[in-house]
Each structure stands twice: as C-alpha cells, then as structure tokens.
Coordinates of C-alpha atoms and ligand atoms in Angstrom, one line a residue:
X18 CA 67.5 71.2 146.9
X19 CA 63.8 72.0 146.7
X20 CA 63.2 70.9 150.3
X21 CA 65.2 73.9 151.3
X22 CA 63.5 76.7 149.3
X23 CA 61.9 79.5 151.2
X24 CA 59.3 82.1 150.5
X25 CA 59.5 85.1 152.8
X26 CA 56.3 86.7 151.6
X27 CA 57.1 87.8 148.1
X28 CA 60.9 87.1 148.4
X29 CA 61.9 83.6 147.1
X30 CA 65.2 82.1 148.4
X31 CA 66.7 78.9 147.1
X32 CA 67.6 78.0 150.7
X33 CA 67.2 79.6 154.1
X34 CA 70.9 80.5 154.8
X35 CA 71.7 84.2 154.5
X36 CA 75.1 85.9 155.2
X37 CA 74.5 88.4 158.0
X38 CA 75.2 92.1 157.5
X39 CA 78.7 93.3 158.4
X40 CA 80.2 89.9 158.4
X41 CA 80.3 89.2 154.7
X42 CA 81.4 92.6 153.2
X43 CA 79.7 93.1 149.9
X44 CA 79.9 89.5 148.8
X45 CA 83.2 89.6 146.9
X46 CA 85.3 89.2 150.0
X47 CA 84.5 85.5 150.5
X48 CA 84.7 84.4 146.9
X49 CA 87.8 82.4 147.4
X50 CA 86.1 80.2 149.9
X51 CA 82.8 79.2 148.2
X52 CA 80.5 80.3 145.5
X53 CA 78.4 83.1 146.9
X54 CA 75.4 82.0 144.9
X55 CA 75.2 78.8 146.9
X56 CA 73.6 80.9 149.7
X57 CA 69.9 81.8 150.0
X58 CA 70.9 85.5 150.1
X59 CA 73.6 88.0 151.1
X60 CA 72.8 90.9 153.4
X61 CA 75.3 93.6 152.6
X62 CA 77.3 95.6 155.0
X63 CA 75.1 98.4 156.5
X64 CA 74.8 101.2 153.9
X65 CA 74.5 104.9 154.7
X66 CA 73.8 108.0 152.6
X67 CA 77.4 109.1 152.7
X68 CA 80.6 106.9 153.0
X69 CA 81.7 106.3 156.7
X70 CA 85.1 105.6 158.0
X71 CA 83.8 104.0 161.2
X72 CA 85.2 104.2 164.7
X73 CA 88.8 104.4 165.9
X74 CA 90.7 101.1 166.6
X75 CA 90.6 98.8 168.6
X76 CA 87.1 98.1 167.6
X77 CA 86.8 94.3 168.0
X78 CA 87.5 92.2 171.1
X79 CA 87.1 88.5 171.7
X80 CA 85.0 87.5 174.7
X81 CA 83.9 84.1 176.0
X82 CA 81.9 82.4 173.2
X83 CA 81.6 85.7 171.3
X84 CA 83.0 89.0 170.3
X85 CA 82.2 92.7 170.9
X86 CA 82.5 95.0 167.9
X87 CA 82.2 98.7 167.5
X88 CA 83.1 99.0 163.8
X89 CA 80.9 102.1 163.7
X90 CA 79.1 101.1 160.5
X91 CA 82.0 101.8 158.2
X92 CA 80.8 101.5 154.6
X93 CA 81.3 102.9 151.1
X94 CA 78.0 104.8 151.0
X95 CA 74.9 104.1 148.9
X96 CA 76.2 105.7 145.7
X97 CA 79.4 103.7 145.6
X98 CA 77.6 100.6 146.6
X99 CA 75.2 100.9 143.6
X100 CA 78.0 101.8 141.2
X101 CA 80.9 99.6 142.3
X102 CA 79.6 96.8 144.6
X103 CA 76.2 95.8 143.3
X104 CA 77.4 94.8 139.8
X105 CA 79.5 92.0 141.3
X106 CA 76.5 90.6 143.3
X107 CA 74.3 90.9 140.2
X108 CA 76.8 89.0 138.1
X109 CA 76.5 86.1 140.7
X110 CA 72.8 86.0 140.6
X111 CA 72.5 85.8 144.3
X112 CA 69.6 87.4 146.2
X113 CA 70.8 90.8 147.6
X114 CA 69.4 92.2 150.8
X115 CA 70.7 95.8 151.1
X116 CA 71.1 96.5 154.8
X117 CA 70.6 100.2 155.4
X118 CA 70.7 102.7 158.3
X119 CA 70.4 106.4 159.0
X120 CA 70.6 108.9 161.8
X121 CA 67.4 110.5 160.8
X122 CA 64.2 109.2 159.3
X123 CA 64.9 111.4 156.2
X124 CA 68.3 109.6 155.7
X125 CA 66.7 106.2 155.8
X126 CA 64.1 107.4 153.2
X127 CA 66.8 108.8 150.9
X128 CA 68.8 105.6 150.9
X129 CA 65.7 103.5 150.1
X130 CA 64.8 106.0 147.3
X131 CA 68.2 105.4 145.8
X132 CA 67.7 101.6 145.9
X133 CA 64.2 101.6 144.4
X134 CA 65.4 102.0 140.7
X135 CA 68.1 99.2 141.2
X136 CA 67.7 95.5 140.9
X137 CA 68.0 95.0 144.7
X138 CA 65.0 92.8 145.6
X139 CA 65.0 93.5 149.3
X140 CA 66.0 96.0 152.0
X141 CA 66.9 95.1 155.5
X142 CA 66.2 98.1 157.7
X143 CA 68.7 98.3 160.6
X144 CA 66.8 100.2 163.3
X145 CA 69.5 99.8 165.9
X146 CA 70.6 103.4 165.2
X147 CA 70.3 106.6 167.3
X148 CA 67.7 109.0 166.0
X149 CA 69.6 112.3 166.3
X150 CA 66.4 114.3 166.0
X151 CA 64.8 112.4 168.9
X152 CA 67.6 112.9 171.5
X153 CA 69.7 110.0 170.2
X154 CA 67.3 107.2 171.3
X155 CA 67.6 104.2 169.0
X156 CA 64.7 103.9 166.5
X157 CA 64.4 100.3 167.5
X158 CA 64.0 101.1 171.2
X159 CA 60.6 102.7 170.7
X160 CA 57.7 101.0 169.0
X161 CA 56.5 104.4 167.7
X162 CA 59.8 105.5 166.2
X163 CA 60.3 102.0 164.8
X164 CA 56.9 102.0 163.1
X165 CA 57.5 105.5 161.8
X166 CA 60.7 104.7 160.0
X167 CA 59.2 101.4 158.7
X168 CA 56.2 103.3 157.2
X169 CA 58.4 106.0 155.7
X170 CA 60.7 103.5 153.9
X171 CA 57.7 101.4 152.9
X172 CA 56.3 104.4 151.1
X173 CA 59.3 104.8 148.8
X174 CA 60.4 101.2 148.3
X175 CA 57.9 98.7 146.8
X176 CA 59.8 95.5 147.0
X177 CA 60.6 93.3 150.0
X178 CA 61.1 95.2 153.3
X179 CA 62.7 93.3 156.1
X180 CA 63.1 95.1 159.4
X181 CA 66.0 94.1 161.7
X182 CA 65.1 94.3 165.3
X183 CA 67.4 95.5 168.1
X184 CA 67.4 93.2 171.2
X185 CA 68.2 96.1 173.5
X186 CA 64.6 96.6 174.5
X187 CA 62.3 95.5 177.3
X188 CA 59.6 94.0 175.1
X189 CA 60.6 92.9 171.6
X190 CA 57.1 91.6 170.7
X191 CA 55.8 95.1 171.1
X192 CA 58.3 96.6 168.6
X193 CA 57.7 93.6 166.3
X194 CA 54.0 94.2 166.2
X195 CA 54.4 97.9 165.6
X196 CA 56.8 97.3 162.7
X197 CA 54.6 94.6 161.2
X198 CA 51.5 96.9 161.4
X199 CA 53.6 99.6 159.7
X200 CA 54.1 97.5 156.6
X201 CA 57.2 95.3 157.1
X202 CA 57.2 92.2 155.0
X203 CA 59.5 90.3 157.4
X204 CA 61.5 90.7 160.5
X205 CA 65.1 89.7 161.2
X206 CA 66.3 89.3 164.7
X207 CA 68.5 89.8 166.5
X208 CA 71.2 92.5 166.1
X209 CA 74.0 92.6 168.6
X210 CA 73.5 93.1 172.3
X211 CA 75.2 96.2 173.9
X212 CA 78.2 95.1 175.9
X213 CA 81.5 96.1 177.4
X214 CA 84.8 94.4 178.2
X215 CA 87.4 96.1 180.5
X216 CA 91.2 95.9 180.5
X217 CA 91.8 95.5 184.2
X218 CA 95.3 96.8 184.0
X219 CA 94.5 100.1 182.3
X220 CA 90.9 100.1 183.7
X221 CA 89.9 101.3 180.2
X222 CA 87.3 99.6 178.0
X223 CA 88.9 97.1 175.6
X224 CA 87.4 98.9 172.6
X225 CA 88.0 102.5 171.8
X226 CA 84.3 103.4 171.6
X227 CA 83.8 102.1 175.2
X228 CA 80.8 100.0 174.4
X229 CA 80.0 97.7 171.4
X230 CA 77.7 94.9 170.3
X231 CA 78.1 91.4 171.5
X232 CA 77.6 88.6 168.9
X233 CA 78.4 84.9 168.5
X234 CA 77.4 81.8 170.4
X235 CA 77.1 83.8 173.7
X236 CA 73.9 85.5 172.4
X237 CA 72.3 82.5 170.8
X238 CA 70.0 81.5 173.7
X239 CA 68.8 85.1 174.0
X240 CA 68.1 85.2 170.3
X241 CA 66.3 81.9 170.3
X242 CA 64.1 83.1 173.1
X243 CA 63.3 86.3 171.3
X244 CA 62.5 84.5 168.0
X245 CA 60.1 82.2 169.9
X246 CA 58.4 85.1 171.6
X247 CA 58.1 87.2 168.5
X248 CA 56.8 84.2 166.5
X249 CA 53.8 84.1 168.9
X250 CA 53.1 87.8 168.4
X251 CA 53.3 88.4 164.6
X252 CA 52.2 86.8 161.4
X253 CA 54.9 87.9 159.1
X254 CA 58.0 85.7 158.4
X255 CA 60.9 85.8 160.8
X256 CA 64.6 85.5 160.0
X257 CA 66.6 84.2 163.0
X258 CA 70.1 85.6 163.8
X259 CA 72.5 85.2 166.7
X260 CA 75.3 82.8 167.2
X261 CA 74.4 80.3 164.5
X262 CA 77.4 78.3 163.3
X263 CA 76.2 74.8 162.7
X264 CA 73.2 72.5 162.1
X265 CA 71.8 72.2 165.6
X266 CA 72.0 76.0 166.1
X267 CA 70.0 76.5 163.0
X268 CA 67.4 73.9 163.9
X269 CA 66.8 75.7 167.2
X270 CA 65.8 78.8 165.3
X271 CA 63.5 77.0 162.8
X272 CA 61.7 75.2 165.7
X273 CA 61.4 78.5 167.5
X274 CA 59.6 80.0 164.4
X275 CA 62.3 81.3 162.0
X276 CA 61.7 80.6 158.3
X277 CA 65.3 81.6 157.4
X278 CA 68.5 82.3 159.3
X279 CA 71.6 84.5 159.1
X280 CA 75.2 83.5 159.8
X281 CA 77.4 86.3 161.2
X282 CA 80.3 85.8 163.6
X283 CA 80.7 82.1 162.6
X284 CA 82.1 83.2 159.3
X285 CA 85.0 84.9 161.1
X286 CA 85.8 81.5 162.8
X287 CA 85.1 79.3 159.8
X288 CA 84.7 81.2 156.4
X289 CA 82.8 78.2 155.0
X290 CA 80.3 78.0 157.8
X291 CA 77.3 79.3 155.8
X292 CA 78.1 77.2 152.8
X293 CA 78.5 74.1 154.9
X294 CA 75.3 74.7 156.7
X295 CA 73.3 74.6 153.5
X296 CA 74.6 71.2 152.8
X297 CA 74.1 70.0 156.4
X298 CA 70.5 71.2 156.5
X299 CA 69.7 69.3 153.3
X300 CA 71.3 66.1 154.5
X301 CA 69.5 66.4 157.9
X302 CA 66.1 66.8 156.3
X303 CA 66.7 63.9 153.9
X304 CA 68.0 61.6 156.7
X305 CA 65.1 62.6 159.0
X306 CA 62.5 61.9 156.3
X307 CA 61.3 65.6 156.5
X308 CA 60.0 66.6 153.0
X309 CA 60.4 70.3 153.4
X310 CA 62.0 72.6 155.9
X311 CA 58.7 74.4 156.6
X312 CA 57.5 71.3 158.4
X313 CA 60.0 72.2 161.2
X314 CA 59.2 75.9 161.4
X315 CA 57.4 76.9 164.6
X316 CA 57.1 73.4 166.0
X317 CA 58.3 74.4 169.4
X318 CA 56.5 72.6 172.2
X319 CA 56.1 75.3 174.8
X320 CA 55.5 74.0 178.3
X321 CA 51.8 74.2 179.0
Ligands
LIG28 C1 81.8 92.9 162.8 C2 80.3 93.0 162.7 C3 79.7 94.0 161.9 C4 78.3 94.1 161.9 N1 77.8 95.1 161.1 C5 76.4 95.2 161.0 C6 75.8 96.1 160.1 O1 76.5 96.9 159.4 N2 74.4 96.2 160.1 C7 73.6 95.3 160.8 O2 72.4 95.4 160.7 N3 74.2 94.4 161.6 C8 75.6 94.3 161.7 N4 76.1 93.3 162.5 C9 75.2 92.4 163.3 C10 75.1 91.1 162.6 O3 74.6 91.2 161.3 C11 74.3 90.1 163.4 O4 73.0 90.6 163.6 C12 74.9 89.9 164.8 O5 76.3 89.8 164.7 C13 74.4 88.6 165.5 O6 74.6 87.5 164.7 P1 75.9 86.5 164.9 O7 76.0 86.1 166.4 O8 75.7 85.3 164.0 O9 77.1 87.3 164.5 C14 77.5 93.2 162.6 C15 78.1 92.2 163.4 C16 79.5 92.1 163.4 C17 80.1 91.0 164.3

C-alpha cells in the first residue's frame, strides 16, 4: 500500500490512519477486532506522571451526532505504561505515539524525560490541560504558555514531537504558529470542544463533572475549518482529528491540509472503523487514478 505511506517530518507511517488518544486504550483492547499493526500508528491514552482514577460517573453522555466525555484523563501513569503496556505495542511493531499531559510544565517535562530512553518514536503533547501554576488556564489557550511547554518538552525529547491543539480558543492559527516556532515537528487537531448537556427533570448536568468534551460527527465541520485555517498558517505537517468515521470524512481533512488523520469516537460505534478506513482509502486512490495520497493534501479551492 505504498500510495498510502506518510512522512510526518522524520516520522514514517505506513498509512495515514491513527487511533486517537483515549479511544483505543493502550492498543491491546481492540486486538479481537483487527490487527493493530494495520494502522499507521496508535496514540495511547493520555499519560500522566502518576496513575489517575479519573472523574466520578456518569462521565459519558450521548448527544446528537456526538458524545460528551469527562473521563478525567484516567490512566495507569507513565511508569506502569512503560513497564506493562508498551511491551505489547512493541511486540506488534506498530508506531506508538505516547499522548502525555501534566498540570504543570515540570510534569510534562518529567514524563517526556521518562519516554526519552524508551523505544517510543513520538510524543503527542496534549495541551488542553489547566496549568495549575498559572491560575488554571489551559496551556493550549494561550500562545505563550503553549510555546513554553512545547519548548520545554522539546529540550528533553529528541524524537518526533506532535502537539495536539485545543479548539477552545479564539484564534487557533496563533497558537499553531507559536507551537511550531517553539520546535513542534507536527500538529494534531482538534481535541474535544467544551460542552454541556442538562437533564431537564433534575436540572443537573448529565455528567458528574458538569462540563465535558464534545466529540464525534457533530464537531467535524469545526475541525475541518480549523485544519484548513491552520494549514494556511504553518509549514509543519498537520494531523486532522474530529468526527472522522468513513472515507468521505477523511478526504475532507486531507483536502483541507491534513497529511494524516486520527479516528476517535467512531471506534466506539464501529470498532473496525479505523481498519476499514485504511482499506477504503487505498481503494479510493486506486479507483480515482491518484498515485499517492499526498496529491490530495491541501488541494482545497478556497473561494477567491
Ligand atoms: C472517551 C474519550 C477519551 C479521550 N481521551 C483523550 C486523552 O486522554 N488525551 C487526548 O489528547 N485526547 C483525548 N480524547 C480526544 C480524542 O483523542 C479526539 O481528539 C477527539 O475525541 C475528537 O476526535 P473524534 O471526534 O474522532 O472522537 C478523548 C476522547 C474521548 C471521546
């Protein structure tokens, strides 16, 4: 399937389909559905310095064409990931993208330091997290904070650094440029959009945390717009995320400027979605007489 291979800077993927963080566990969870190594890469569940239990239930609610989650970044912690989860992914020879987050810049740096001596070829930096030392504002909401955390992680991790952007900002291109200038190798976008659903009988939010992150087809047009805007602003590769479930969804993102894509919520609806998409993309290119996927990337015809 050489018409599908992708180079995100120095990171080579056999195809552009990546399992999105938080929707694919640590890779093992989906092994009864398809061979994990058929994907371009797997982005792990978000990893923190210490294990986290996450938020109280209920923490997922279905909404029109989407879902809101407030899992609270439950995960095994970086040490247990390296000892107990990474060996499985290594045995499968799939590209591992370790998604990491922290509540302080120092935490991000410490996790990246732990990953440097491992075989993990790439980090995805989730900057949609509150910086407790800066009054709780999300790192990703402020170009200065976003650049600072990127630069700090860059200085301790010398392989591929992908920065995952938060859509909950006024100008994503500004954050994207700041992060690119700070040394990111690629950008992934978007993370979930802050949202709420209310039980009108109890008048309480449907999820215990109050607010959560909206994902699924409902956010796709927003994500496509953001990819198209960011593509015009930065030179580094973009990985598109948001409501992708099938071929046409993916094509929108490639045309908007993404070189690769991630599949999140669709896996909950159809566990084979990512695997099927690899096959559908290949057939589409073949049938359309397109020699390589890159011929599609960024071919959007903006109105003049
Ligand atoms: C249940 C759930 C858990 C998630 N956990 C993480 C996470 O740990 N780290 C992260 O960066 N993004 C996380 N995300 C965001 C997804 O990776 C993705 O950016 C988002 O859901 C949009 O893509 P989708 O519409 O295809 O799901 C999570 C999403 C869902 C639905």
